[in-house]
mmCIF file of C-alpha atoms in Angstrom:
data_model
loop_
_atom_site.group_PDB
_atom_site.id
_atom_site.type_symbol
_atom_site.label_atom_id
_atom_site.label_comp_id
_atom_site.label_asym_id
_atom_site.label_seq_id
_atom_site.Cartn_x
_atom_site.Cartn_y
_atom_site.Cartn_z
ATOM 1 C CA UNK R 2 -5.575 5.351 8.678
ATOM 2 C CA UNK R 3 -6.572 5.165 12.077
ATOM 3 C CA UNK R 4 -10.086 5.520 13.766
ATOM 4 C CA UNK R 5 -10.820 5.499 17.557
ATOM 5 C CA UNK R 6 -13.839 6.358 19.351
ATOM 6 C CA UNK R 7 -16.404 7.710 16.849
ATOM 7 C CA UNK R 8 -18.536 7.527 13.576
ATOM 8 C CA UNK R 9 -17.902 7.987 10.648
ATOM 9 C CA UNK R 10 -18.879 7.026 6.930
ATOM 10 C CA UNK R 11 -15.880 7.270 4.319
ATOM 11 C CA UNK R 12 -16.495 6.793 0.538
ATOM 12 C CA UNK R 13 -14.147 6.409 -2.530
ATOM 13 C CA UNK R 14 -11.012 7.114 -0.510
ATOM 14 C CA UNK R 15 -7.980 5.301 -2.453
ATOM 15 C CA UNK R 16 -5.722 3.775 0.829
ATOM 16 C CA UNK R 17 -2.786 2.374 -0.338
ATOM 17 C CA UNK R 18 1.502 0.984 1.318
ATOM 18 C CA UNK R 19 0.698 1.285 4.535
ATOM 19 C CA UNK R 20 1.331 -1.215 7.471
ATOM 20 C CA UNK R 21 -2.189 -1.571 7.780
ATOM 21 C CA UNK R 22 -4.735 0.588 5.679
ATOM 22 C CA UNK R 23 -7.526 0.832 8.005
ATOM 23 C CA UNK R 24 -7.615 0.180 11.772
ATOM 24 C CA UNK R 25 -10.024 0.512 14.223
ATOM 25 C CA UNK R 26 -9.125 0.875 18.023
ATOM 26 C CA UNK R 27 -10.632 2.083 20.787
ATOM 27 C CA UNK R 28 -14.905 2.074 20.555
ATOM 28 C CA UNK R 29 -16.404 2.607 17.838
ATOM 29 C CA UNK R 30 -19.704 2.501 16.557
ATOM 30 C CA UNK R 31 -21.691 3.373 13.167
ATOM 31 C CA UNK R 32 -18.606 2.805 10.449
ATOM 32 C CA UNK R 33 -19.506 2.743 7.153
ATOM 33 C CA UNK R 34 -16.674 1.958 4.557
ATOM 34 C CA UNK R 35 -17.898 2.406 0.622
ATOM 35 C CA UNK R 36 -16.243 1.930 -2.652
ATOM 36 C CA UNK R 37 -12.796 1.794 -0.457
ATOM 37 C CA UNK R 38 -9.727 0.256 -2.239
ATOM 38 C CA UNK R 39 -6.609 -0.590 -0.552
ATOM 39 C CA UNK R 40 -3.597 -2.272 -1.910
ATOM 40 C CA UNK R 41 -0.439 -3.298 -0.963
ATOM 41 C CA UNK R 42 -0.516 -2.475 2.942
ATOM 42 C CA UNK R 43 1.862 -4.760 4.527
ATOM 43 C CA UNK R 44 0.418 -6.203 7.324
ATOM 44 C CA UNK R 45 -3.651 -6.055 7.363
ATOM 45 C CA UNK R 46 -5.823 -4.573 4.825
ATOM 46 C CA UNK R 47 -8.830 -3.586 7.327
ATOM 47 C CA UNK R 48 -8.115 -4.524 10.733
ATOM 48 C CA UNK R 49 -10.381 -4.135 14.028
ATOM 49 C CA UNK R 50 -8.539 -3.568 17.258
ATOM 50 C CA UNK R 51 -11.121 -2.370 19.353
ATOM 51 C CA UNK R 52 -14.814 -2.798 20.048
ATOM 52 C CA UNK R 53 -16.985 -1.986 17.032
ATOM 53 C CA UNK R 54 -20.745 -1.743 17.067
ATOM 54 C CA UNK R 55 -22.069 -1.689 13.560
ATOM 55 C CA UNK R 56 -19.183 -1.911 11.345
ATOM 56 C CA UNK R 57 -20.028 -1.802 7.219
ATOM 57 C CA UNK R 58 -18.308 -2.781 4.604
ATOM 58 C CA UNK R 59 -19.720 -2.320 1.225
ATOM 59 C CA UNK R 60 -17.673 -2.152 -2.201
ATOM 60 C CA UNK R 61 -14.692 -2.690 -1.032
ATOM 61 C CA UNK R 62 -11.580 -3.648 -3.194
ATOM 62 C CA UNK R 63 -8.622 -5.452 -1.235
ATOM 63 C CA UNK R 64 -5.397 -6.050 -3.461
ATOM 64 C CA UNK R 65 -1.664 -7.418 -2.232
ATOM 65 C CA UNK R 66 -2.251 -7.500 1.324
ATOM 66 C CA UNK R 67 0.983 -8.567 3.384
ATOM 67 C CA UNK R 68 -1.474 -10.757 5.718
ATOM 68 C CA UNK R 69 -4.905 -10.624 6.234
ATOM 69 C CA UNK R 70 -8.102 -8.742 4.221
ATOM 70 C CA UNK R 71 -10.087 -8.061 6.885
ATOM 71 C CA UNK R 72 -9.532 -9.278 10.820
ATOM 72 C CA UNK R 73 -11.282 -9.120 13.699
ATOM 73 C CA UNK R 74 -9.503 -11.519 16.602
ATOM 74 C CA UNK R 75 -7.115 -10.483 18.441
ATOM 75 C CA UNK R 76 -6.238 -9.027 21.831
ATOM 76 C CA UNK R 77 -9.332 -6.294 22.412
ATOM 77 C CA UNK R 78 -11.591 -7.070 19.640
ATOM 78 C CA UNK R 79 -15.242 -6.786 19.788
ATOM 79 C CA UNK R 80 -17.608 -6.702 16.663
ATOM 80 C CA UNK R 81 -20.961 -6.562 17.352
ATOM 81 C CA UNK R 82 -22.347 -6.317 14.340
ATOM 82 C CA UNK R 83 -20.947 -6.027 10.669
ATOM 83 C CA UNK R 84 -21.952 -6.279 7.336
ATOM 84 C CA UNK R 85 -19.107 -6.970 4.246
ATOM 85 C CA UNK R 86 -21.223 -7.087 1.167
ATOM 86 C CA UNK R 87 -20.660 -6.720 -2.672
ATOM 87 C CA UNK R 88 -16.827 -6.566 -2.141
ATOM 88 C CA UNK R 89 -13.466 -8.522 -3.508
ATOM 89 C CA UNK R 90 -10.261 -9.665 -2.282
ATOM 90 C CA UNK R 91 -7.590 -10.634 -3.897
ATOM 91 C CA UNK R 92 -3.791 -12.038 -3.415
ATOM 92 C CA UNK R 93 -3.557 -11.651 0.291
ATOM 93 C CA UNK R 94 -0.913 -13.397 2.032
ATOM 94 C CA UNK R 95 -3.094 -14.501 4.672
ATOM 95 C CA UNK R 96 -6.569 -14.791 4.807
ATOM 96 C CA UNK R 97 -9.552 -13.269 2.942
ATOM 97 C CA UNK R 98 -11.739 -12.697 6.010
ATOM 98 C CA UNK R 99 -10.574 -13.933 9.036
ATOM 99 C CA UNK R 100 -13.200 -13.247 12.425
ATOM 100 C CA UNK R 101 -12.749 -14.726 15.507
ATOM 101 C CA UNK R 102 -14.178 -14.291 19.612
ATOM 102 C CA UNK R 103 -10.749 -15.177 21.515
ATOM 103 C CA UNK R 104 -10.998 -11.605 23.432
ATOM 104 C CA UNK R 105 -14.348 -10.096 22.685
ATOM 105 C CA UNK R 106 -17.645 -11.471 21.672
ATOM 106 C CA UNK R 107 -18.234 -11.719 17.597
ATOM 107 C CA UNK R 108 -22.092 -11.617 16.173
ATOM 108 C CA UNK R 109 -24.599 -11.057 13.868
ATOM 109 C CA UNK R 110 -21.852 -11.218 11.130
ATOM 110 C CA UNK R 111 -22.802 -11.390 7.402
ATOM 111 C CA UNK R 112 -20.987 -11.628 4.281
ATOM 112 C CA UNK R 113 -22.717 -11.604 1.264
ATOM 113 C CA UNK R 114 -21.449 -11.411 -2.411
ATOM 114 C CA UNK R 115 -17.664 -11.284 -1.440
ATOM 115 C CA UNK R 116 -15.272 -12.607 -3.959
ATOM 116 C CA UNK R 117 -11.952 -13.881 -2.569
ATOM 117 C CA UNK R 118 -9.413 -15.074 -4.824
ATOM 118 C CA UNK R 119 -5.786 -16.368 -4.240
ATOM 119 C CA UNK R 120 -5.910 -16.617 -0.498
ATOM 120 C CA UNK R 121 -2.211 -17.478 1.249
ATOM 121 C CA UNK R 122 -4.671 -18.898 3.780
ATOM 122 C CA UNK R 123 -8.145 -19.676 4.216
ATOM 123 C CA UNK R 124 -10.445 -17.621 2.101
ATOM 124 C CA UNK R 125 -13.485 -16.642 4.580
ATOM 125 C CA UNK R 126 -12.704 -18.060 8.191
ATOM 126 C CA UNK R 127 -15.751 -16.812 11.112
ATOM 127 C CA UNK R 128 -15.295 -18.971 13.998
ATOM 128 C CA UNK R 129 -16.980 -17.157 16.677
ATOM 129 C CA UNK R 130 -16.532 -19.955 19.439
ATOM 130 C CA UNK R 131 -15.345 -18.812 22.454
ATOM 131 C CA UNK R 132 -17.734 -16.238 23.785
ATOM 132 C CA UNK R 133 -20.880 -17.294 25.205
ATOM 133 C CA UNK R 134 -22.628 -14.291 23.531
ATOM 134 C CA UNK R 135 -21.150 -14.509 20.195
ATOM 135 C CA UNK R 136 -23.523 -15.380 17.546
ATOM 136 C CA UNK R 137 -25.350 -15.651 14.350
ATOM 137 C CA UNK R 138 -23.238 -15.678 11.056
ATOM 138 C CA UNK R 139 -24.593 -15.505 7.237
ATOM 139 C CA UNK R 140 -22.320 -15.973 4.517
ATOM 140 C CA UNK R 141 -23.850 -15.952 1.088
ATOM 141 C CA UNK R 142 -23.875 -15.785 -2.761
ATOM 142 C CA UNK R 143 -19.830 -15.603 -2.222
ATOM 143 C CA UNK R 144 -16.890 -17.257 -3.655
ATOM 144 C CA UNK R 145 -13.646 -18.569 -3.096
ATOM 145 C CA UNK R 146 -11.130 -19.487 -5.557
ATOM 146 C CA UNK R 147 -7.490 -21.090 -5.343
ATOM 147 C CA UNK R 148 -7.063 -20.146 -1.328
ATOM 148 C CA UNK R 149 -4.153 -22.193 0.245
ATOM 149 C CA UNK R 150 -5.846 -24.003 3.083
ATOM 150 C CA UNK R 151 -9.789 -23.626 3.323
ATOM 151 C CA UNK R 152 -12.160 -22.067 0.737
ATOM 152 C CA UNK R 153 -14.807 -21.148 3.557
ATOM 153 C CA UNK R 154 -14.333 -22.481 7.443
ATOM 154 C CA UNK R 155 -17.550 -21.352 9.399
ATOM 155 C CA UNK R 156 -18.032 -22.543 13.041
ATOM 156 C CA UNK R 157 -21.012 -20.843 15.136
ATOM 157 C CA UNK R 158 -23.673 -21.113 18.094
ATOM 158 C CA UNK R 159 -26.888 -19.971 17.729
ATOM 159 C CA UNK R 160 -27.560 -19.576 13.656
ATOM 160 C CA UNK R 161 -25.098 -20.466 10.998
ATOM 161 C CA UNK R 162 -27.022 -19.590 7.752
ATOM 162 C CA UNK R 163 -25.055 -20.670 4.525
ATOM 163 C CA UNK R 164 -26.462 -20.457 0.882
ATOM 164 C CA UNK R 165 -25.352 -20.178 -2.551
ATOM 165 C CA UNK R 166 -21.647 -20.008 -1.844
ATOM 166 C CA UNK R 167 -18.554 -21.641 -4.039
ATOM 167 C CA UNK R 168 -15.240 -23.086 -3.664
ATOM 168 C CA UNK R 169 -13.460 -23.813 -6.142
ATOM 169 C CA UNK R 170 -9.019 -24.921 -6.508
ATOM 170 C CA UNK R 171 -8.670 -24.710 -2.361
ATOM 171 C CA UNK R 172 -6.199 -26.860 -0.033
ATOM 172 C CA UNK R 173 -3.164 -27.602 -0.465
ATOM 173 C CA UNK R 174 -2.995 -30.045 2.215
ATOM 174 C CA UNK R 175 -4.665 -33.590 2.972
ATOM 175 C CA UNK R 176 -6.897 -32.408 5.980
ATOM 176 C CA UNK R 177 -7.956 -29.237 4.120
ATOM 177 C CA UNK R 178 -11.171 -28.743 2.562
ATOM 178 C CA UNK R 179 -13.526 -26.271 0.352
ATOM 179 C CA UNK R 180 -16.043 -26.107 2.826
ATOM 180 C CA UNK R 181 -15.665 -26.420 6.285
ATOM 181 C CA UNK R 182 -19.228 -25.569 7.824
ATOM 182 C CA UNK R 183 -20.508 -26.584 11.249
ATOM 183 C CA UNK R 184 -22.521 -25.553 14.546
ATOM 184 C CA UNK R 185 -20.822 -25.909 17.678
ATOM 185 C CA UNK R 186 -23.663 -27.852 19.219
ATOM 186 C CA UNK R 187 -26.484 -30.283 18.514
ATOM 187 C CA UNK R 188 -29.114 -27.222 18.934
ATOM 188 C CA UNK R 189 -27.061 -24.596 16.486
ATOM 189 C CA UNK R 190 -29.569 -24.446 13.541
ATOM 190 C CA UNK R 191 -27.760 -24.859 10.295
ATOM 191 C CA UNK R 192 -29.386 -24.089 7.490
ATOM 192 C CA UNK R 193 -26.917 -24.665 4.436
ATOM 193 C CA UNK R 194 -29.145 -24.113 0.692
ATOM 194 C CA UNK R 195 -28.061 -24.140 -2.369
ATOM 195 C CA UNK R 196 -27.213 -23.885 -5.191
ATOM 196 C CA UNK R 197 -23.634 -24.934 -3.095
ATOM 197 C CA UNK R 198 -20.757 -25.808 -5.744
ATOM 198 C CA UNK R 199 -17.621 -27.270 -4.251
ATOM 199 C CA UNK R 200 -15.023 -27.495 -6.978
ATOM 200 C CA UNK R 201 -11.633 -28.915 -7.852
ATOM 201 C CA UNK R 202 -10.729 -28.694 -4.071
ATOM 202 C CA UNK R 203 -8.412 -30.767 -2.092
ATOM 203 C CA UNK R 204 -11.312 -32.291 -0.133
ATOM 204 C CA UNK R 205 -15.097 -31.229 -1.360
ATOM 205 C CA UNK R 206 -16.832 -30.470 2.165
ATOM 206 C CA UNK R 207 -17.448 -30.732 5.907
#
């Protein structure tokens, strides 16, 4: 499915084997995705391509994706606000969530109660670094269990808010870790609050 230049709210809609089940080009503003569940696509589960104001993501199930469950960073993409709440991921070859600025500024991002499990890569990677106006990023009450690299890698300027998250069986590697949380400067608050259970990870966290 493909969605350029409008709004639109889609519920209970059963995506499944395509190269990628939804993406997003062009602008777009005011999305609303509800009770969605896509499996087996083979490249990206949910993938933004273009500049999207508003984006929502709420009940989502995300099964057998051939890379990533939801992605927002490459050439073109802008996400200026978006919500992924109350949803799960599981056996994705790539990453769970994986956000990033290298084209387009990323903020005001929250994920809250998102389960990702079995992650090829990191479970729930927001890293929006790059772009002087990217900012603000809440991850919370959300787990991660048996991803490959990182259970959670969160890098941000302005607010980094993480609370009541767990990793638990990630990294496979020395230098990887369950939680990899930081602020890219001395004056990024960082307000990290518990309860915050690192578990039977590679390395506990940064």
């Amino acid at each position: 499915m493909c969605i350029r230049d409008r709004d639109m709210a889609m519920t209970k809609p059963p995506v499944s084997t395509f190269t990628n089940g939804i993406l997003m080009t062009g602008t777009c503003r005011n999305l609303q995705f509800e009770n969605v569940t896509i499996s087996d696509s083979t490249g990206i589960a949910i993938h933004n391509y273009g500049s999207v104001t508003n984006l929502t993501i709420h009940q989502a199930v995300i099964t057998n994706a051939g890379t990533t469950g939801f992605d927002s960073r490459y050439t073109g993409a802008t996400l200026d606000g978006a919500m992924i709440t109350d949803s799960l991921i599981t056996n994705v070859n790539s990453a769970g969530i994986f956000i990033q600025d290298h084209y387009g500024l990323a903020r005001d991002i929250l994920v809250d109660n998102v389960t990702v499990r079995g992650a090829g890569e990191t479970g729930v990677l927001i890293a929006p670094i790059y772009v002087e106006g990217s900012r603000n990023i809440t991850v919370r009450n959300s787990t991660v269990t048996g991803a490959h690299t990182h259970g959670f890698y969160i890098q941000g300027r302005n607010s980094v808010v993480f609370e009541n998250n767990t990793a638990m069986n990630c990294g496979d590697a020395a230098e990887e870790w369950g939680m990899w949380i930081r602020g890219i400067s001395a004056d990024t608050p960082l307000t990290a609050d518990g309860p915050i259970r690192v578990i039977g990870n590679r390395n506990g966290a940064y």
